[in-house]
GROMACS .gro file of N, CA, C and O in nm:
model
  492
    1MET      N    1  12.015  -9.837  10.119
    1MET     CA    2  11.980  -9.959  10.152
    1MET      C    3  12.072 -10.079  10.138
    1MET      O    4  12.108 -10.169  10.199
    2ARG      N    5  12.045 -10.078   9.988
    2ARG     CA    6  12.090 -10.170   9.915
    2ARG      C    7  12.259 -10.227   9.947
    2ARG      O    8  12.283 -10.338   9.991
    3VAL      N    9  12.309 -10.108   9.931
    3VAL     CA   10  12.458 -10.118   9.998
    3VAL      C   11  12.479 -10.165  10.120
    3VAL      O   12  12.584 -10.256  10.130
    4ALA      N   13  12.419 -10.109  10.204
    4ALA     CA   14  12.444 -10.150  10.323
    4ALA      C   15  12.395 -10.278  10.392
    4ALA      O   16  12.516 -10.342  10.437
    5LEU      N   17  12.311 -10.349  10.308
    5LEU     CA   18  12.245 -10.507  10.286
    5LEU      C   19  12.372 -10.574  10.263
    5LEU      O   20  12.422 -10.691  10.319
    6TYR      N   21  12.427 -10.533  10.095
    6TYR     CA   22  12.561 -10.621  10.074
    6TYR      C   23  12.662 -10.609  10.163
    6TYR      O   24  12.742 -10.742  10.169
    7PHE      N   25  12.696 -10.481  10.251
    7PHE     CA   26  12.823 -10.459  10.306
    7PHE      C   27  12.802 -10.570  10.422
    7PHE      O   28  12.872 -10.591  10.473
    8SER      N   29  12.685 -10.570  10.502
    8SER     CA   30  12.620 -10.674  10.606
    8SER      C   31  12.678 -10.792  10.559
    8SER      O   32  12.730 -10.893  10.650
    9ILE      N   33  12.609 -10.844  10.459
    9ILE     CA   34  12.675 -10.988  10.412
    9ILE      C   35  12.787 -11.002  10.421
    9ILE      O   36  12.836 -11.137  10.442
   10PHE      N   37  12.863 -10.910  10.329
   10PHE     CA   38  13.030 -10.956  10.307
   10PHE      C   39  13.079 -10.917  10.457
   10PHE      O   40  13.153 -11.047  10.479
   11MET      N   41  13.077 -10.889  10.515
   11MET     CA   42  13.101 -10.896  10.666
   11MET      C   43  13.070 -11.001  10.743
   11MET      O   44  13.165 -11.088  10.795
   12VAL      N   45  12.974 -11.064  10.733
   12VAL     CA   46  12.961 -11.165  10.815
   12VAL      C   47  13.003 -11.311  10.726
   12VAL      O   48  13.047 -11.390  10.779
   13GLY      N   49  13.042 -11.302  10.610
   13GLY     CA   50  13.087 -11.377  10.526
   13GLY      C   51  13.293 -11.409  10.551
   13GLY      O   52  13.310 -11.480  10.576
   14VAL      N   53  13.329 -11.276  10.543
   14VAL     CA   54  13.446 -11.235  10.604
   14VAL      C   55  13.458 -11.293  10.781
   14VAL      O   56  13.597 -11.360  10.772
   15MET      N   57  13.418 -11.290  10.873
   15MET     CA   58  13.384 -11.330  10.997
   15MET      C   59  13.379 -11.472  10.994
   15MET      O   60  13.433 -11.536  11.070
   16LEU      N   61  13.292 -11.545  10.919
   16LEU     CA   62  13.281 -11.677  10.914
   16LEU      C   63  13.365 -11.785  10.826
   16LEU      O   64  13.404 -11.857  10.829
   17ALA      N   65  13.457 -11.712  10.719
   17ALA     CA   66  13.519 -11.797  10.640
   17ALA      C   67  13.647 -11.848  10.715
   17ALA      O   68  13.675 -11.933  10.683
   18PRO      N   69  13.723 -11.774  10.812
   18PRO     CA   70  13.811 -11.866  10.891
   18PRO      C   71  13.748 -11.994  10.942
   18PRO      O   72  13.844 -12.092  10.944
   19SER      N   73  13.649 -11.996  10.988
   19SER     CA   74  13.598 -12.103  11.025
   19SER      C   75  13.543 -12.233  10.942
   19SER      O   76  13.494 -12.349  11.013
   20VAL      N   77  13.536 -12.182  10.844
   20VAL     CA   78  13.473 -12.290  10.728
   20VAL      C   79  13.610 -12.388  10.677
   20VAL      O   80  13.717 -12.334  10.653
   21PRO      N   81  13.588 -12.488  10.728
   21PRO     CA   82  13.703 -12.579  10.662
   21PRO      C   83  13.736 -12.586  10.496
   21PRO      O   84  13.577 -12.572  10.412
   22THR      N   85  13.856 -12.621  10.475
   22THR     CA   86  13.851 -12.589  10.323
   22THR      C   87  13.789 -12.678  10.251
   22THR      O   88  13.792 -12.656  10.136
   23CYS      N   89  13.750 -12.809  10.299
   23CYS     CA   90  13.688 -12.904  10.196
   23CYS      C   91  13.551 -12.893  10.197
   23CYS      O   92  13.490 -12.926  10.111
   24GLU      N   93  13.492 -12.791  10.274
   24GLU     CA   94  13.370 -12.749  10.235
   24GLU      C   95  13.336 -12.605  10.184
   24GLU      O   96  13.246 -12.527  10.186
   25ALA      N   97  13.467 -12.553  10.125
   25ALA     CA   98  13.479 -12.402  10.071
   25ALA      C   99  13.397 -12.414   9.961
   25ALA      O  100  13.303 -12.297   9.917
   26GLN      N  101  13.349 -12.526   9.866
   26GLN     CA  102  13.271 -12.519   9.750
   26GLN      C  103  13.124 -12.483   9.824
   26GLN      O  104  13.034 -12.424   9.744
   27ALA      N  105  13.088 -12.572   9.899
   27ALA     CA  106  12.958 -12.562   9.970
   27ALA      C  107  12.945 -12.409  10.004
   27ALA      O  108  12.806 -12.395  10.005
   28TRP      N  109  13.033 -12.350  10.076
   28TRP     CA  110  13.049 -12.242  10.120
   28TRP      C  111  13.012 -12.142  10.030
   28TRP      O  112  12.906 -12.031  10.004
   29LYS      N  113  13.054 -12.161   9.922
   29LYS     CA  114  13.039 -12.055   9.796
   29LYS      C  115  12.883 -12.089   9.741
   29LYS      O  116  12.837 -11.970   9.708
   30ASP      N  117  12.868 -12.207   9.706
   30ASP     CA  118  12.711 -12.234   9.685
   30ASP      C  119  12.611 -12.161   9.751
   30ASP      O  120  12.518 -12.088   9.719
   31LEU      N  121  12.629 -12.154   9.897
   31LEU     CA  122  12.542 -12.125   9.958
   31LEU      C  123  12.552 -11.950   9.947
   31LEU      O  124  12.423 -11.903   9.987
   32ALA      N  125  12.671 -11.912   9.982
   32ALA     CA  126  12.671 -11.770   9.925
   32ALA      C  127  12.611 -11.735   9.831
   32ALA      O  128  12.560 -11.598   9.827
   33LYS      N  129  12.623 -11.755   9.687
   33LYS     CA  130  12.557 -11.752   9.590
   33LYS      C  131  12.423 -11.770   9.616
   33LYS      O  132  12.310 -11.646   9.526
   34ALA      N  133  12.372 -11.888   9.662
   34ALA     CA  134  12.214 -11.876   9.679
   34ALA      C  135  12.145 -11.769   9.763
   34ALA      O  136  12.043 -11.725   9.715
   35VAL      N  137  12.231 -11.731   9.867
   35VAL     CA  138  12.188 -11.644   9.941
   35VAL      C  139  12.177 -11.482   9.882
   35VAL      O  140  12.081 -11.427   9.877
   36ALA      N  141  12.280 -11.476   9.830
   36ALA     CA  142  12.280 -11.323   9.730
   36ALA      C  143  12.199 -11.309   9.634
   36ALA      O  144  12.090 -11.221   9.597
   37ASP      N  145  12.178 -11.470   9.551
   37ASP     CA  146  12.047 -11.428   9.448
   37ASP      C  147  11.942 -11.404   9.509
   37ASP      O  148  11.846 -11.348   9.451
   38LYS      N  149  11.902 -11.518   9.627
   38LYS     CA  150  11.777 -11.453   9.663
   38LYS      C  151  11.759 -11.305   9.709
   38LYS      O  152  11.615 -11.267   9.726
   39LEU      N  153  11.858 -11.225   9.754
   39LEU     CA  154  11.849 -11.116   9.805
   39LEU      C  155  11.807 -11.004   9.713
   39LEU      O  156  11.707 -10.931   9.716
   40THR      N  157  11.867 -11.028   9.591
   40THR     CA  158  11.892 -10.966   9.474
   40THR      C  159  11.771 -10.945   9.418
   40THR      O  160  11.676 -10.851   9.345
   41SER      N  161  11.679 -11.037   9.425
   41SER     CA  162  11.558 -11.118   9.385
   41SER      C  163  11.460 -10.987   9.433
   41SER      O  164  11.320 -10.987   9.389
   42LEU      N  165  11.462 -10.949   9.577
   42LEU     CA  166  11.374 -10.853   9.651
   42LEU      C  167  11.347 -10.750   9.569
   42LEU      O  168  11.250 -10.663   9.577
   43TRP      N  169  11.430 -10.712   9.473
   43TRP     CA  170  11.428 -10.553   9.425
   43TRP      C  171  11.342 -10.618   9.263
   43TRP      O  172  11.382 -10.700   9.199
   44ASP      N  173  11.287 -10.489   9.230
   44ASP     CA  174  11.226 -10.516   9.092
   44ASP      C  175  11.197 -10.401   9.024
   44ASP      O  176  11.142 -10.293   9.052
   45THR      N  177  11.233 -10.386   8.918
   45THR     CA  178  11.172 -10.291   8.845
   45THR      C  179  11.155 -10.313   8.677
   45THR      O  180  11.235 -10.385   8.643
   46ASP      N  181  11.029 -10.261   8.640
   46ASP     CA  182  10.955 -10.310   8.536
   46ASP      C  183  10.885 -10.207   8.458
   46ASP      O  184  10.859 -10.081   8.535
   47ASP      N  185  10.824 -10.243   8.349
   47ASP     CA  186  10.717 -10.157   8.307
   47ASP      C  187  10.569 -10.197   8.268
   47ASP      O  188  10.574 -10.330   8.262
   48LEU      N  189  10.496 -10.148   8.244
   48LEU     CA  190  10.348 -10.212   8.204
   48LEU      C  191  10.262 -10.096   8.173
   48LEU      O  192  10.316  -9.982   8.129
   49GLU      N  193  10.188 -10.130   8.069
   49GLU     CA  194  10.050 -10.060   8.022
   49GLU      C  195   9.941 -10.011   8.108
   49GLU      O  196   9.919 -10.119   8.129
   50PHE      N  197   9.923  -9.916   8.092
   50PHE     CA  198   9.796  -9.870   8.199
   50PHE      C  199   9.715  -9.788   8.132
   50PHE      O  200   9.743  -9.682   8.079
   51LEU      N  201   9.608  -9.832   8.052
   51LEU     CA  202   9.522  -9.730   7.999
   51LEU      C  203   9.589  -9.705   7.862
   51LEU      O  204   9.558  -9.593   7.849
   52GLY      N  205   9.656  -9.761   7.817
   52GLY     CA  206   9.689  -9.728   7.675
   52GLY      C  207   9.860  -9.599   7.664
   52GLY      O  208   9.908  -9.597   7.589
   53HIS      N  209   9.875  -9.627   7.818
   53HIS     CA  210  10.003  -9.549   7.861
   53HIS      C  211  10.124  -9.631   7.903
   53HIS      O  212  10.081  -9.723   8.003
   54GLU      N  213  10.223  -9.618   7.845
   54GLU     CA  214  10.363  -9.694   7.902
   54GLU      C  215  10.404  -9.636   8.020
   54GLU      O  216  10.440  -9.506   8.059
   55CYS      N  217  10.427  -9.706   8.157
   55CYS     CA  218  10.420  -9.644   8.287
   55CYS      C  219  10.538  -9.789   8.336
   55CYS      O  220  10.556  -9.909   8.295
   56ASN      N  221  10.606  -9.721   8.464
   56ASN     CA  222  10.715  -9.780   8.482
   56ASN      C  223  10.670  -9.782   8.673
   56ASN      O  224  10.577  -9.748   8.729
   57TYR      N  225  10.708  -9.947   8.707
   57TYR     CA  226  10.708  -9.937   8.848
   57TYR      C  227  10.825 -10.001   8.897
   57TYR      O  228  10.908 -10.069   8.828
   58SER      N  229  10.826  -9.994   9.035
   58SER     CA  230  10.953 -10.035   9.104
   58SER      C  231  10.933 -10.108   9.236
   58SER      O  232  10.829 -10.032   9.307
   59VAL      N  233  11.011 -10.202   9.281
   59VAL     CA  234  10.964 -10.265   9.384
   59VAL      C  235  11.100 -10.281   9.452
   59VAL      O  236  11.179 -10.315   9.439
   60ARG      N  237  11.099 -10.278   9.618
   60ARG     CA  238  11.209 -10.267   9.673
   60ARG      C  239  11.170 -10.333   9.833
   60ARG      O  240  11.062 -10.298   9.873
   61PRO      N  241  11.273 -10.395   9.876
   61PRO     CA  242  11.206 -10.430  10.046
   61PRO      C  243  11.261 -10.309  10.134
   61PRO      O  244  11.333 -10.222  10.103
   62LYS      N  245  11.172 -10.340  10.248
   62LYS     CA  246  11.195 -10.263  10.380
   62LYS      C  247  11.180 -10.293  10.472
   62LYS      O  248  11.091 -10.404  10.512
   63ILE      N  249  11.266 -10.283  10.591
   63ILE     CA  250  11.254 -10.353  10.701
   63ILE      C  251  11.186 -10.266  10.798
   63ILE      O  252  11.244 -10.124  10.815
   64ARG      N  253  11.094 -10.322  10.869
   64ARG     CA  254  11.008 -10.175  10.954
   64ARG      C  255  11.002 -10.285  11.100
   64ARG      O  256  10.898 -10.404  11.070
   65ARG      N  257  11.031 -10.249  11.202
   65ARG     CA  258  10.976 -10.289  11.311
   65ARG      C  259  11.082 -10.432  11.307
   65ARG      O  260  10.976 -10.539  11.375
   66PHE      N  261  11.145 -10.478  11.233
   66PHE     CA  262  11.237 -10.617  11.210
   66PHE      C  263  11.122 -10.693  11.116
   66PHE      O  264  11.117 -10.801  11.146
   67GLN      N  265  11.032 -10.653  11.070
   67GLN     CA  266  10.962 -10.721  10.968
   67GLN      C  267  10.986 -10.677  10.815
   67GLN      O  268  11.000 -10.543  10.791
   68LEU      N  269  10.977 -10.747  10.708
   68LEU     CA  270  11.017 -10.724  10.576
   68LEU      C  271  10.898 -10.665  10.527
   68LEU      O  272  10.773 -10.760  10.527
   69TYR      N  273  10.887 -10.561  10.456
   69TYR     CA  274  10.804 -10.520  10.390
   69TYR      C  275  10.840 -10.491  10.233
   69TYR      O  276  10.956 -10.469  10.228
   70PHE      N  277  10.754 -10.433  10.140
   70PHE     CA  278  10.767 -10.440  10.025
   70PHE      C  279  10.734 -10.295   9.992
   70PHE      O  280  10.615 -10.262   9.991
   71GLN      N  281  10.767 -10.198   9.930
   71GLN     CA  282  10.746 -10.071   9.916
   71GLN      C  283  10.738 -10.069   9.740
   71GLN      O  284  10.850 -10.076   9.653
   72GLY      N  285  10.601 -10.005   9.698
   72GLY     CA  286  10.598 -10.030   9.537
   72GLY      C  287  10.585  -9.861   9.482
   72GLY      O  288  10.482  -9.813   9.588
   73ARG      N  289  10.622  -9.850   9.384
   73ARG     CA  290  10.611  -9.717   9.323
   73ARG      C  291  10.585  -9.738   9.165
   73ARG      O  292  10.593  -9.785   9.094
   74MET      N  293  10.501  -9.652   9.146
   74MET     CA  294  10.423  -9.661   9.002
   74MET      C  295  10.470  -9.519   8.922
   74MET      O  296  10.356  -9.454   9.005
   75TRP      N  297  10.504  -9.491   8.828
   75TRP     CA  298  10.480  -9.319   8.720
   75TRP      C  299  10.457  -9.377   8.607
   75TRP      O  300  10.482  -9.496   8.541
   76CYS      N  301  10.398  -9.263   8.517
   76CYS     CA  302  10.366  -9.261   8.375
   76CYS      C  303  10.460  -9.144   8.342
   76CYS      O  304  10.369  -9.065   8.321
   77PRO      N  305  10.581  -9.181   8.298
   77PRO     CA  306  10.641  -9.051   8.240
   77PRO      C  307  10.597  -9.010   8.114
   77PRO      O  308  10.555  -9.104   8.045
   78GLY      N  309  10.572  -8.867   8.074
   78GLY     CA  310  10.508  -8.822   7.971
   78GLY      C  311  10.359  -8.825   7.958
   78GLY      O  312  10.277  -8.767   7.880
   79TRP      N  313  10.310  -8.874   8.051
   79TRP     CA  314  10.128  -8.864   8.074
   79TRP      C  315  10.100  -8.773   8.178
   79TRP      O  316  10.034  -8.698   8.195
   80THR      N  317  10.145  -8.794   8.314
   80THR     CA  318  10.101  -8.744   8.422
   80THR      C  319  10.226  -8.755   8.555
   80THR      O  320  10.285  -8.822   8.541
   81PRO      N  321  10.214  -8.662   8.630
   81PRO     CA  322  10.291  -8.647   8.722
   81PRO      C  323  10.285  -8.752   8.884
   81PRO      O  324  10.325  -8.752   8.974
   82ILE      N  325  10.192  -8.772   8.859
   82ILE     CA  326  10.111  -8.854   8.939
   82ILE      C  327  10.186  -8.963   8.985
   82ILE      O  328  10.252  -9.055   8.879
   83ARG      N  329  10.203  -9.036   9.122
   83ARG     CA  330  10.280  -9.165   9.151
   83ARG      C  331  10.220  -9.251   9.242
   83ARG      O  332  10.154  -9.169   9.357
   84GLY      N  333  10.147  -9.385   9.218
   84GLY     CA  334  10.126  -9.429   9.297
   84GLY      C  335  10.221  -9.483   9.369
   84GLY      O  336  10.298  -9.531   9.366
   85GLU      N  337  10.172  -9.522   9.509
   85GLU     CA  338  10.271  -9.598   9.612
   85GLU      C  339  10.191  -9.667   9.712
   85GLU      O  340  10.051  -9.663   9.719
   86ALA      N  341  10.272  -9.820   9.768
   86ALA     CA  342  10.164  -9.880   9.852
   86ALA      C  343  10.317  -9.951   9.922
   86ALA      O  344  10.443  -9.955   9.888
   87LEU      N  345  10.275  -9.990  10.044
   87LEU     CA  346  10.359 -10.081  10.124
   87LEU      C  347  10.311 -10.197  10.218
   87LEU      O  348  10.199 -10.174  10.238
   88THR      N  349  10.342 -10.296  10.166
   88THR     CA  350  10.266 -10.453  10.200
   88THR      C  351  10.349 -10.540  10.214
   88THR      O  352  10.506 -10.540  10.213
   89ARG      N  353  10.294 -10.623  10.309
   89ARG     CA  354  10.424 -10.755  10.355
   89ARG      C  355  10.444 -10.843  10.255
   89ARG      O  356  10.492 -10.944  10.221
   90SER      N  357  10.343 -10.846  10.115
   90SER     CA  358  10.311 -10.946  10.033
   90SER      C  359  10.407 -10.877   9.895
   90SER      O  360  10.378 -10.786   9.846
   91ARG      N  361  10.537 -10.971   9.883
   91ARG     CA  362  10.580 -10.950   9.723
   91ARG      C  363  10.491 -10.905   9.618
   91ARG      O  364  10.535 -10.896   9.513
   92SER      N  365  10.431 -11.035   9.612
   92SER     CA  366  10.331 -11.047   9.509
   92SER      C  367  10.212 -10.958   9.499
   92SER      O  368  10.193 -10.941   9.364
   93GLY      N  369  10.181 -10.926   9.566
   93GLY     CA  370  10.047 -10.777   9.589
   93GLY      C  371  10.109 -10.653   9.579
   93GLY      O  372   9.979 -10.553   9.550
   94VAL      N  373  10.208 -10.636   9.591
   94VAL     CA  374  10.237 -10.510   9.609
   94VAL      C  375  10.240 -10.434   9.490
   94VAL      O  376  10.183 -10.327   9.470
   95VAL      N  377  10.261 -10.484   9.351
   95VAL     CA  378  10.246 -10.422   9.229
   95VAL      C  379  10.082 -10.343   9.190
   95VAL      O  380  10.086 -10.273   9.189
   96GLY      N  381  10.031 -10.473   9.246
   96GLY     CA  382   9.865 -10.449   9.226
   96GLY      C  383   9.802 -10.304   9.329
   96GLY      O  384   9.724 -10.240   9.267
   97LYS      N  385   9.863 -10.320   9.434
   97LYS     CA  386   9.818 -10.219   9.559
   97LYS      C  387   9.856 -10.077   9.476
   97LYS      O  388   9.796  -9.988   9.503
   98THR      N  389   9.997 -10.081   9.440
   98THR     CA  390  10.066  -9.948   9.386
   98THR      C  391   9.986  -9.929   9.281
   98THR      O  392   9.926  -9.814   9.237
   99THR      N  393   9.931 -10.027   9.162
   99THR     CA  394   9.861  -9.975   9.040
   99THR      C  395   9.715  -9.911   9.090
   99THR      O  396   9.682  -9.827   8.990
  100ALA      N  397   9.639  -9.974   9.198
  100ALA     CA  398   9.552  -9.955   9.238
  100ALA      C  399   9.514  -9.809   9.298
  100ALA      O  400   9.456  -9.697   9.281
  101ASN      N  401   9.651  -9.782   9.357
  101ASN     CA  402   9.667  -9.639   9.431
  101ASN      C  403   9.651  -9.521   9.335
  101ASN      O  404   9.624  -9.418   9.330
  102PHE      N  405   9.752  -9.560   9.221
  102PHE     CA  406   9.766  -9.489   9.109
  102PHE      C  407   9.648  -9.466   9.062
  102PHE      O  408   9.575  -9.357   9.003
  103ALA      N  409   9.553  -9.573   9.006
  103ALA     CA  410   9.423  -9.510   8.971
  103ALA      C  411   9.344  -9.470   9.030
  103ALA      O  412   9.276  -9.362   8.968
  104GLN      N  413   9.333  -9.476   9.165
  104GLN     CA  414   9.251  -9.405   9.250
  104GLN      C  415   9.290  -9.218   9.229
  104GLN      O  416   9.224  -9.140   9.230
  105LYS      N  417   9.455  -9.248   9.266
  105LYS     CA  418   9.515  -9.075   9.264
  105LYS      C  419   9.427  -9.012   9.146
  105LYS      O  420   9.436  -8.887   9.091
  106ALA      N  421   9.435  -9.131   8.998
  106ALA     CA  422   9.397  -9.057   8.880
  106ALA      C  423   9.300  -9.020   8.887
  106ALA      O  424   9.246  -8.921   8.771
  107PHE      N  425   9.182  -9.105   8.933
  107PHE     CA  426   9.065  -9.050   8.926
  107PHE      C  427   8.997  -8.950   8.988
  107PHE      O  428   8.971  -8.878   8.929
  108GLU      N  429   9.092  -8.934   9.118
  108GLU     CA  430   9.056  -8.832   9.175
  108GLU      C  431   9.096  -8.668   9.158
  108GLU      O  432   9.025  -8.569   9.151
  109SER      N  433   9.202  -8.658   9.054
  109SER     CA  434   9.234  -8.551   9.003
  109SER      C  435   9.185  -8.545   8.875
  109SER      O  436   9.196  -8.436   8.804
  110GLY      N  437   9.084  -8.629   8.802
  110GLY     CA  438   9.016  -8.571   8.692
  110GLY      C  439   9.067  -8.669   8.571
  110GLY      O  440   9.026  -8.624   8.454
  111LEU      N  441   9.209  -8.744   8.577
  111LEU     CA  442   9.270  -8.758   8.444
  111LEU      C  443   9.196  -8.897   8.397
  111LEU      O  444   9.190  -8.902   8.302
  112ILE      N  445   9.142  -8.988   8.485
  112ILE     CA  446   9.073  -9.092   8.434
  112ILE      C  447   8.916  -9.075   8.486
  112ILE      O  448   8.883  -9.046   8.574
  113THR      N  449   8.829  -9.174   8.416
  113THR     CA  450   8.671  -9.172   8.476
  113THR      C  451   8.670  -9.286   8.524
  113THR      O  452   8.748  -9.358   8.536
  114GLU      N  453   8.550  -9.280   8.612
  114GLU     CA  454   8.531  -9.368   8.690
  114GLU      C  455   8.512  -9.507   8.631
  114GLU      O  456   8.570  -9.632   8.667
  115GLU      N  457   8.448  -9.505   8.484
  115GLU     CA  458   8.461  -9.615   8.439
  115GLU      C  459   8.545  -9.667   8.377
  115GLU      O  460   8.602  -9.792   8.360
  116GLU      N  461   8.677  -9.605   8.357
  116GLU     CA  462   8.765  -9.662   8.305
  116GLU      C  463   8.897  -9.711   8.454
  116GLU      O  464   8.951  -9.853   8.392
  117ALA      N  465   8.890  -9.664   8.516
  117ALA     CA  466   8.966  -9.702   8.641
  117ALA      C  467   8.869  -9.831   8.695
  117ALA      O  468   8.949  -9.954   8.712
  118ARG      N  469   8.739  -9.864   8.682
  118ARG     CA  470   8.686  -9.964   8.717
  118ARG      C  471   8.734 -10.074   8.641
  118ARG      O  472   8.754 -10.208   8.674
  119ALA      N  473   8.703 -10.054   8.510
  119ALA     CA  474   8.758 -10.143   8.397
  119ALA      C  475   8.851 -10.210   8.393
  119ALA      O  476   8.875 -10.324   8.364
  120TRP      N  477   8.981 -10.114   8.472
  120TRP     CA  478   9.101 -10.168   8.462
  120TRP      C  479   9.121 -10.239   8.594
  120TRP      O  480   9.190 -10.333   8.551
  121LEU      N  481   9.080 -10.170   8.713
  121LEU     CA  482   9.061 -10.291   8.846
  121LEU      C  483   9.015 -10.422   8.829
  121LEU      O  484   9.074 -10.505   8.832
  122GLU      N  485   8.902 -10.398   8.733
  122GLU     CA  486   8.839 -10.576   8.730
  122GLU      C  487   8.896 -10.623   8.614
  122GLU      O  488   8.871 -10.776   8.622
  123GLY      N  489   8.962 -10.548   8.488
  123GLY     CA  490   9.005 -10.682   8.430
  123GLY      C  491   9.127 -10.707   8.445
  123GLY      O  492   9.188 -10.831   8.412
   0.00000   0.00000   0.00000
């Protein structure tokens, strides 16, 4: 998906480049850089601590029915094979929903207690 998105942006730039006057070339480069920076900020991969365990999460954009969604995944290597997942329209809320899904699955499998899950979700 990421490669296709970059290729699409590149092709739009190639098609529009001949129509941009040379005196506005710097403005075009600045605009292209700003668009590229904005697009790459949609992806995110990081780690977090969950109940004393080092866990990872990733966020990536997804287009569904011509609308932008964010798909989150969370996993804790070396602790459990459980993976938390969430799909939401909110870039800022996807990690929280993914972590809540992970906590729910961990609770259902007996890996954590209800008190631990509740304390983490409230804290």
